[in-house]
Coordinates of C-alpha atoms in Angstrom, one line a residue:
X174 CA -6.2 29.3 -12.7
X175 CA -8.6 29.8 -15.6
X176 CA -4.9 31.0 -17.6
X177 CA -2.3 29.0 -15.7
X178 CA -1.8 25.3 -17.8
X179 CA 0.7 24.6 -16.1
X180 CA -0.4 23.8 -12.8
X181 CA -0.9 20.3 -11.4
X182 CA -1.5 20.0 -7.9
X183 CA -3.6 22.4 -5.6
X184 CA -3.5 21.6 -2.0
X185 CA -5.9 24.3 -0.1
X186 CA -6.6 22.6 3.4
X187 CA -7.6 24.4 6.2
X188 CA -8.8 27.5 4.5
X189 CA -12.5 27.8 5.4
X190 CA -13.2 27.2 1.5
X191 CA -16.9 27.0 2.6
X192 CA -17.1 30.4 2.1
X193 CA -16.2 31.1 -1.6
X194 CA -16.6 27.7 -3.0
X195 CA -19.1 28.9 -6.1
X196 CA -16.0 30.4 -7.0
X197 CA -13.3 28.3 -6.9
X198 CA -15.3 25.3 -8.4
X199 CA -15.7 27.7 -11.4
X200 CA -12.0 28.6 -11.6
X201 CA -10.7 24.7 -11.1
X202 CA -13.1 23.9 -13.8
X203 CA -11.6 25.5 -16.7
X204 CA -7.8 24.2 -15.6
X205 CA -7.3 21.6 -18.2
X206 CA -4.0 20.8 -16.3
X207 CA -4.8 20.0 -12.7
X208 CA -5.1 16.2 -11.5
X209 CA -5.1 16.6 -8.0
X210 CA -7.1 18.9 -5.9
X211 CA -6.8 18.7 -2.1
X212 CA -9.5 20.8 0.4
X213 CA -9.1 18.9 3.9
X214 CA -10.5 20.3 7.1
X215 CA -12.4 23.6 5.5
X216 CA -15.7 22.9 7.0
X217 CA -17.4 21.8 3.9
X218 CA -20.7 20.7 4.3
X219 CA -21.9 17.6 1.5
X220 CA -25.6 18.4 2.4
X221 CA -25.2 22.2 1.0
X222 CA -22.6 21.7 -1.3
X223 CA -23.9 18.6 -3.5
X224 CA -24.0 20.6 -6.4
X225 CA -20.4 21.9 -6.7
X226 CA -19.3 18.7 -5.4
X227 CA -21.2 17.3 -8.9
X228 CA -20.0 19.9 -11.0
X229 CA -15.7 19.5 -9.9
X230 CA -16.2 16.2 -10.7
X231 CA -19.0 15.8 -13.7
X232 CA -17.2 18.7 -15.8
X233 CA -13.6 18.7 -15.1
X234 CA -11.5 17.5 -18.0
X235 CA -8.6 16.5 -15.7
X236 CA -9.0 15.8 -12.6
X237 CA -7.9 12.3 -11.2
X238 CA -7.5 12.8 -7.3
X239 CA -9.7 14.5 -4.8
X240 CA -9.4 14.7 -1.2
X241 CA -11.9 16.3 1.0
X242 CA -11.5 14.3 4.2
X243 CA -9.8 15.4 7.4
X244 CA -7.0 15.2 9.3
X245 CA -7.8 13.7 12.9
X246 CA -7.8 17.4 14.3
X247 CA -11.4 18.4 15.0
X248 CA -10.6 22.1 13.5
X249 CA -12.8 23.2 10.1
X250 CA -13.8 19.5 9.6
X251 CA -15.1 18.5 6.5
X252 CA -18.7 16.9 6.8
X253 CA -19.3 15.6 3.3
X254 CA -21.9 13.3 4.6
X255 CA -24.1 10.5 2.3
X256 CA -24.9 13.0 0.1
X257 CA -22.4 14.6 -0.7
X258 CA -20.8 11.2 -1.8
X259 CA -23.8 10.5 -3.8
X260 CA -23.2 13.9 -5.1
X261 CA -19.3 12.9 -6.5
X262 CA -20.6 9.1 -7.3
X263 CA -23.6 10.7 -9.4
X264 CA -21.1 13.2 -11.1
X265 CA -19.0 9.6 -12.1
X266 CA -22.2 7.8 -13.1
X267 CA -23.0 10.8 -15.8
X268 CA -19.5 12.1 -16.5
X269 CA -19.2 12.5 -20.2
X270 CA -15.3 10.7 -20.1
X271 CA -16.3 6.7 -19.5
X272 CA -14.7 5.1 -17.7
X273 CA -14.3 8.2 -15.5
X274 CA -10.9 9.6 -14.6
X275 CA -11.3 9.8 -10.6
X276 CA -8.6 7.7 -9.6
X277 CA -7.8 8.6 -6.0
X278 CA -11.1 9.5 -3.5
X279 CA -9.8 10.6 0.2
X280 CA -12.8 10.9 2.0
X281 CA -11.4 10.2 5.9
X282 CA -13.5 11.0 8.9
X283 CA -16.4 12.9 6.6
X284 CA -19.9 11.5 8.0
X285 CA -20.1 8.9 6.1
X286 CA -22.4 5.8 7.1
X287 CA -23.0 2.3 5.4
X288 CA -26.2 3.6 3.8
X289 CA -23.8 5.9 1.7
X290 CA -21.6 3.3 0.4
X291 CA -24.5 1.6 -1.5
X292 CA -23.9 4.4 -4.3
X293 CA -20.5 2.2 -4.8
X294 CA -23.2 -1.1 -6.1
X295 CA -25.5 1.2 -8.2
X296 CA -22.6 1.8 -10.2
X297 CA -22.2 -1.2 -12.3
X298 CA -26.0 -1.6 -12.4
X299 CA -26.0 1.9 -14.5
X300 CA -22.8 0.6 -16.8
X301 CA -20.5 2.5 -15.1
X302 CA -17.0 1.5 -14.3
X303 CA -15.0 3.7 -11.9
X304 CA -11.3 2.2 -11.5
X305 CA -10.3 3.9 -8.6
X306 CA -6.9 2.9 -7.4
X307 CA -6.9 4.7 -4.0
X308 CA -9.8 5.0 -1.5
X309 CA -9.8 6.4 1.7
X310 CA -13.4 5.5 4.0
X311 CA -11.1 5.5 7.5
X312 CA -12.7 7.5 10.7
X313 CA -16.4 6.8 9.5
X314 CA -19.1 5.1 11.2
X315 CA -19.8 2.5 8.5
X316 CA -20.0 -1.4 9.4
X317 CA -19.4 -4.8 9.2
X318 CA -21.1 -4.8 5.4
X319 CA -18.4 -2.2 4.4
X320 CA -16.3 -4.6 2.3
X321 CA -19.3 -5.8 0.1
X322 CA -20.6 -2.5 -0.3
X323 CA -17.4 -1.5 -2.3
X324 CA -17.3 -5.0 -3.9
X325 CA -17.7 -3.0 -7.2
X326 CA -14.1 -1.0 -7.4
X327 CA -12.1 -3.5 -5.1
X328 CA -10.6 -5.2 -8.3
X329 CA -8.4 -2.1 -9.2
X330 CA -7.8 -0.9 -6.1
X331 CA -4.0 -0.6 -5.1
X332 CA -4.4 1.2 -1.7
X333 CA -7.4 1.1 0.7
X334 CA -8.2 2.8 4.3
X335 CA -10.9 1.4 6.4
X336 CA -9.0 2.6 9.6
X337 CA -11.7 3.1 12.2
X338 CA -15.0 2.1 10.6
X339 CA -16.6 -0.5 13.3
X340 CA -15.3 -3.8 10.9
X341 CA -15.3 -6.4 13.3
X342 CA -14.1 -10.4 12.9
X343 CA -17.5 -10.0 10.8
X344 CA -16.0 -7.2 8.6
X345 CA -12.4 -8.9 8.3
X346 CA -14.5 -12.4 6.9
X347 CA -16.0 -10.1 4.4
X348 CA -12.9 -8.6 3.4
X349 CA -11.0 -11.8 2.8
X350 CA -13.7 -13.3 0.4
X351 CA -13.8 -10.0 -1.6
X352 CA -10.0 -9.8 -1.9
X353 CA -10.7 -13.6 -3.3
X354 CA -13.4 -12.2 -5.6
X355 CA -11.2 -9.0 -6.8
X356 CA -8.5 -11.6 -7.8
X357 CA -10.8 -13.6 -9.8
X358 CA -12.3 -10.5 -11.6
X359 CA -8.9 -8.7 -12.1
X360 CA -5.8 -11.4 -12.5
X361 CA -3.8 -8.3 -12.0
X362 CA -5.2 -7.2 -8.8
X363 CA -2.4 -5.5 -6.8
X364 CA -3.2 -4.6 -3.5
X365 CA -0.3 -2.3 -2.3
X366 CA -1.7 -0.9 1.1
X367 CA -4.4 -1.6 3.2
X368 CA -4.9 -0.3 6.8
X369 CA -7.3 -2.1 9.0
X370 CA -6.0 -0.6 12.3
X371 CA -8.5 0.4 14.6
X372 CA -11.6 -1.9 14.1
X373 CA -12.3 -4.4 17.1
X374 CA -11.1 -7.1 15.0
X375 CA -9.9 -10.5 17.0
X376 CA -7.3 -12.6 16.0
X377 CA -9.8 -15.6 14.1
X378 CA -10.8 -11.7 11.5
X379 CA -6.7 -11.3 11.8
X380 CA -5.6 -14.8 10.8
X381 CA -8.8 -15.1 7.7
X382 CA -7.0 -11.7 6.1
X383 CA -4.1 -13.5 6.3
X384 CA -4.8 -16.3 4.9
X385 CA -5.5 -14.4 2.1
X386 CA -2.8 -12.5 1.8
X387 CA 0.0 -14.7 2.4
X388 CA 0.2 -15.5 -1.6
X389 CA -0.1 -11.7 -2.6
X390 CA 3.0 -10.9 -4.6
X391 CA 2.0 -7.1 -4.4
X392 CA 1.7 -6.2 -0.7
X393 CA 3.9 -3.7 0.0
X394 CA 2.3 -2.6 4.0
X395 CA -0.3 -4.1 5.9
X396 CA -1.6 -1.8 9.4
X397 CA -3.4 -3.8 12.0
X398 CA -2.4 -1.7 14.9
X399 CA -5.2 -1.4 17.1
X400 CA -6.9 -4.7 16.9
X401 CA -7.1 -6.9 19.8
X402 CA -5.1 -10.1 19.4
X403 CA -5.1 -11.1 23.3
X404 CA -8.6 -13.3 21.9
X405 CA -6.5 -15.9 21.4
X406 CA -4.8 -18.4 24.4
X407 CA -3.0 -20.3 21.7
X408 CA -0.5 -18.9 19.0
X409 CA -0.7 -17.6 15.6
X410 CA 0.3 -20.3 13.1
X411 CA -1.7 -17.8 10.7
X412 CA 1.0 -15.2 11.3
X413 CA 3.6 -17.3 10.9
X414 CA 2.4 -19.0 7.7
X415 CA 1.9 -15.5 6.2
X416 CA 5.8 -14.2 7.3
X417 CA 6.9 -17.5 6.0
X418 CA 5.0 -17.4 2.6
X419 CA 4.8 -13.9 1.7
X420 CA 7.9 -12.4 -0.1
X421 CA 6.3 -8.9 -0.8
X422 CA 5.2 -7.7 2.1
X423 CA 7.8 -4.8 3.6
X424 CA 5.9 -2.7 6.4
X425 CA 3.9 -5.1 9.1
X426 CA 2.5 -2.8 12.0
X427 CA 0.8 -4.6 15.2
X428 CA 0.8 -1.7 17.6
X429 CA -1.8 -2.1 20.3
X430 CA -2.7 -5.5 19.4
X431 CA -2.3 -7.0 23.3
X432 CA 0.1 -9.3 21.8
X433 CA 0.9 -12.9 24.4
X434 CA 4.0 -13.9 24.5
X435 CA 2.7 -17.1 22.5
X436 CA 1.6 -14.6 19.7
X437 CA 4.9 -13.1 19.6
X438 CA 6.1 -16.7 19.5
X439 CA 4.9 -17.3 16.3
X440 CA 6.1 -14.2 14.4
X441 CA 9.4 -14.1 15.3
X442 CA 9.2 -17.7 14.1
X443 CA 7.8 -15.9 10.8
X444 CA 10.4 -13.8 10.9
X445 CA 12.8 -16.2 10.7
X446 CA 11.7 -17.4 7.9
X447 CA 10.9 -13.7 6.0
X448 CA 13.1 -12.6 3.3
X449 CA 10.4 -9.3 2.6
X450 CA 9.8 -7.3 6.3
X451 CA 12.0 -4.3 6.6
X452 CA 10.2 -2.4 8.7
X453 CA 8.1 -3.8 12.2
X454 CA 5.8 -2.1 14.1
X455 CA 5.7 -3.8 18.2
X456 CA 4.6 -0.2 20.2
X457 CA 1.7 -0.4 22.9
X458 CA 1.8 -4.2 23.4
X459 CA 2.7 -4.1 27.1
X460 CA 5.7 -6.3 26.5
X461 CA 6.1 -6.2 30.5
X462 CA 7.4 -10.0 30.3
X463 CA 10.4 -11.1 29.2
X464 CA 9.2 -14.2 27.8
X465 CA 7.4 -12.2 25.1
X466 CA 10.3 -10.7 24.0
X467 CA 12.7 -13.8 24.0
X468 CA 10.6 -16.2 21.9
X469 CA 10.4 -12.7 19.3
X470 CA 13.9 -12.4 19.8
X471 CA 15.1 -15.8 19.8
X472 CA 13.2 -16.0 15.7
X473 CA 15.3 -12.9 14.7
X474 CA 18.7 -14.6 15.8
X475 CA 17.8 -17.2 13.4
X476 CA 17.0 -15.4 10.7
X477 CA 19.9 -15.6 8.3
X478 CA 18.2 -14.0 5.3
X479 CA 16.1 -11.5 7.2
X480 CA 15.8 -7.8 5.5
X481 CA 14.5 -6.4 8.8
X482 CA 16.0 -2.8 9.6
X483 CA 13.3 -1.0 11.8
X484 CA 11.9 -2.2 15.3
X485 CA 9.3 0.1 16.5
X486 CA 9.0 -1.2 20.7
X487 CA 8.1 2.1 22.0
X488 CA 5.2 2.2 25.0
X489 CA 5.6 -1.1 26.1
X490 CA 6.6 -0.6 29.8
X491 CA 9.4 -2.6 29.5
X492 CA 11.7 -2.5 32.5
X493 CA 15.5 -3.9 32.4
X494 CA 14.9 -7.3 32.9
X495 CA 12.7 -7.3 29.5
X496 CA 14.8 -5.9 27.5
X497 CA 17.8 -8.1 28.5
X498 CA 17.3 -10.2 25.0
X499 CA 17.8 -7.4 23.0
X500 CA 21.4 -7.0 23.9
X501 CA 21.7 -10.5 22.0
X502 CA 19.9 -9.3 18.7
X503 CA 21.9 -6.1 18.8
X504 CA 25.2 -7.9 19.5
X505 CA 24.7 -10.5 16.8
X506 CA 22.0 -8.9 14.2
X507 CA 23.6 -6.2 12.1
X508 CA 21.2 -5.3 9.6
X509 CA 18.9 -3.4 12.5
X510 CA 19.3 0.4 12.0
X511 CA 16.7 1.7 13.8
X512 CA 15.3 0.4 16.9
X513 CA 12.7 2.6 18.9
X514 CA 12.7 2.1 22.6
X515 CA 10.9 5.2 23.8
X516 CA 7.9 6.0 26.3
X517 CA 9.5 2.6 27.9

């Protein structure tokens, strides 16, 4: 590596790099090239690490994107823990390039608590601006506070994954207002990708995010699978308003969301009215009555301008008489290509 300066990328997950990390650090150190270093699930542990974790970050003239998080598989986790993301934080803070390079920090199911996130505030307290762009926090234990504790790098960020990290309706609140705040900070703030799947969040969190998003000209896919919607006895005008505003927005997933046939209701009335959506995401909402499916159905047989092409309905223990409506869509919609039906 030390003579290569042509290389790039470096992807070396799964590799038990716990055991000759002194050495690698020192080899990726002296690549003037690489931007991108990659070292998921190699049992890496922050606690006894800190240092090299510092020095990949403090001394590399480079580097832009680091992931040391985890897949979901339990095999050679990565256990980066608080300190060893005070570790890569300090290394920003003291970095010799200002405003530091680190773009992209993928740090997904890694021990992480709320109490580690506060290195995110100290930041701008020390004059130190860190523009990341992507940030991966998903699979940790960290909170309802999580949103204001990374207040500080929210205006530039274009993707963010909190999948999984206990946000709550409290959590969703406090993601909306800094969303707000990132917009008035950065004018520019683009907001690609954010994944909230996964966090006990009930449709009054659900429609405040979308109240806040329904203007966004920049978001491109929005995850709230996972979330449980059933909360609500009445519809979703929030849903509908945001499908009916927002012209960005191409990737919606609601799997797992206990959808009501009311709920469903009001997005395929957004739908109807959505000239963005390409791709929907329906799986694991027990769509067991027909009614659910009809008022869905009946908003996509109305929707003239519609760029929908994908229909994920997969798990739903639909039987024949369910499904009946979607002989209609299929006989009279012809921009659907792809329309998942398994597990059913």
């Amino acid at each position: 590596m030390r003579e290569n300066d042509a290389l790039t990328t470096l992807d070396l997950s799964m590799n038990n790099l716990n055991l000759g990390l002194d050495h690698l650090v020192s080899g990726i150190m002296d690549s003037s090239s690489l931007v991108a270093f990659t070292a998921r699930n190699n049992s890496l542990d922050g606690r006894k690490f800190q240092q090299q974790l510092f020095d990949l970050v403090h001394e590399h003239p480079s580097l832009t994107s680091l992931n040391v998080g985890n897949t979901l598989a339990v095999k050679n986790r990565n256990r980066i823990h608080n300190e060893g993301l005070a570790a890569i934080l300090q290394a920003v803070a003291t970095s010799r390039m200002q405003p530091s390079l680190l773009q992209e920090l993928y740090l997904s199911n890694c021990s992480i608590t709320a109490k580690g996130l506060h290195m995110f505030g100290a930041l701008p307290d020390a004059g130190v601006q860190l523009h990341l762009a992507v940030l991966d926090l998903s699979h940790n234990d960290l909170g309802s506070e999580t949103p204001a504790l990374i207040a500080s790098v929210m205006p530039t960020l274009i993707s963010l994954n909190l999948a999984n990290t206990k946000m709550g309706n409290k959590g969703a609140y406090l993601l909306a207002q800094q969303l707000k705040e990132a917009q008035r900070v950065n004018k520019q703030h683009i907001m690609r990708v954010l994944d909230l799947s996964s966090n006990k969040v009930g449709s009054q969190g659900f429609s405040k995010l979308l109240s806040r998003l329904k203007k966004s000209m920049a978001l491109h896919s929005l995850n709230f699978s996972h979330n449980d919607l059933a909360d609500s006895s009445e519809k979703l005008p929030s849903l509908e308003k945001f499908l009916h505003r927002n012209e960005s927005c191409q990737v919606l997933l609601l799997n797992g969301c206990k959808l009501t046939p009311l709920a469903m209701g009001s997005l395929g009335a957004g739908v109807s009215q959505n000239k963005a959506l390409t791709k929907l995401g329906l799986a694991e909402n027990d769509i067991i009555q027909k009614d659910q499916l009809n008022n869905f159905v009946k908003g996509l047989l109305e929707a003239d301008e519609s760029k929908l092409t994908e229909i994920d309905l997969q798990r739903n223990r639909m039987v024949s008489s369910t499904v009946a409506p979607l002989a209609a869509l299929l006989e009279r919609n012809r921009k659907i290509r792809t329309l998942n039906l398994r597990f059913n």
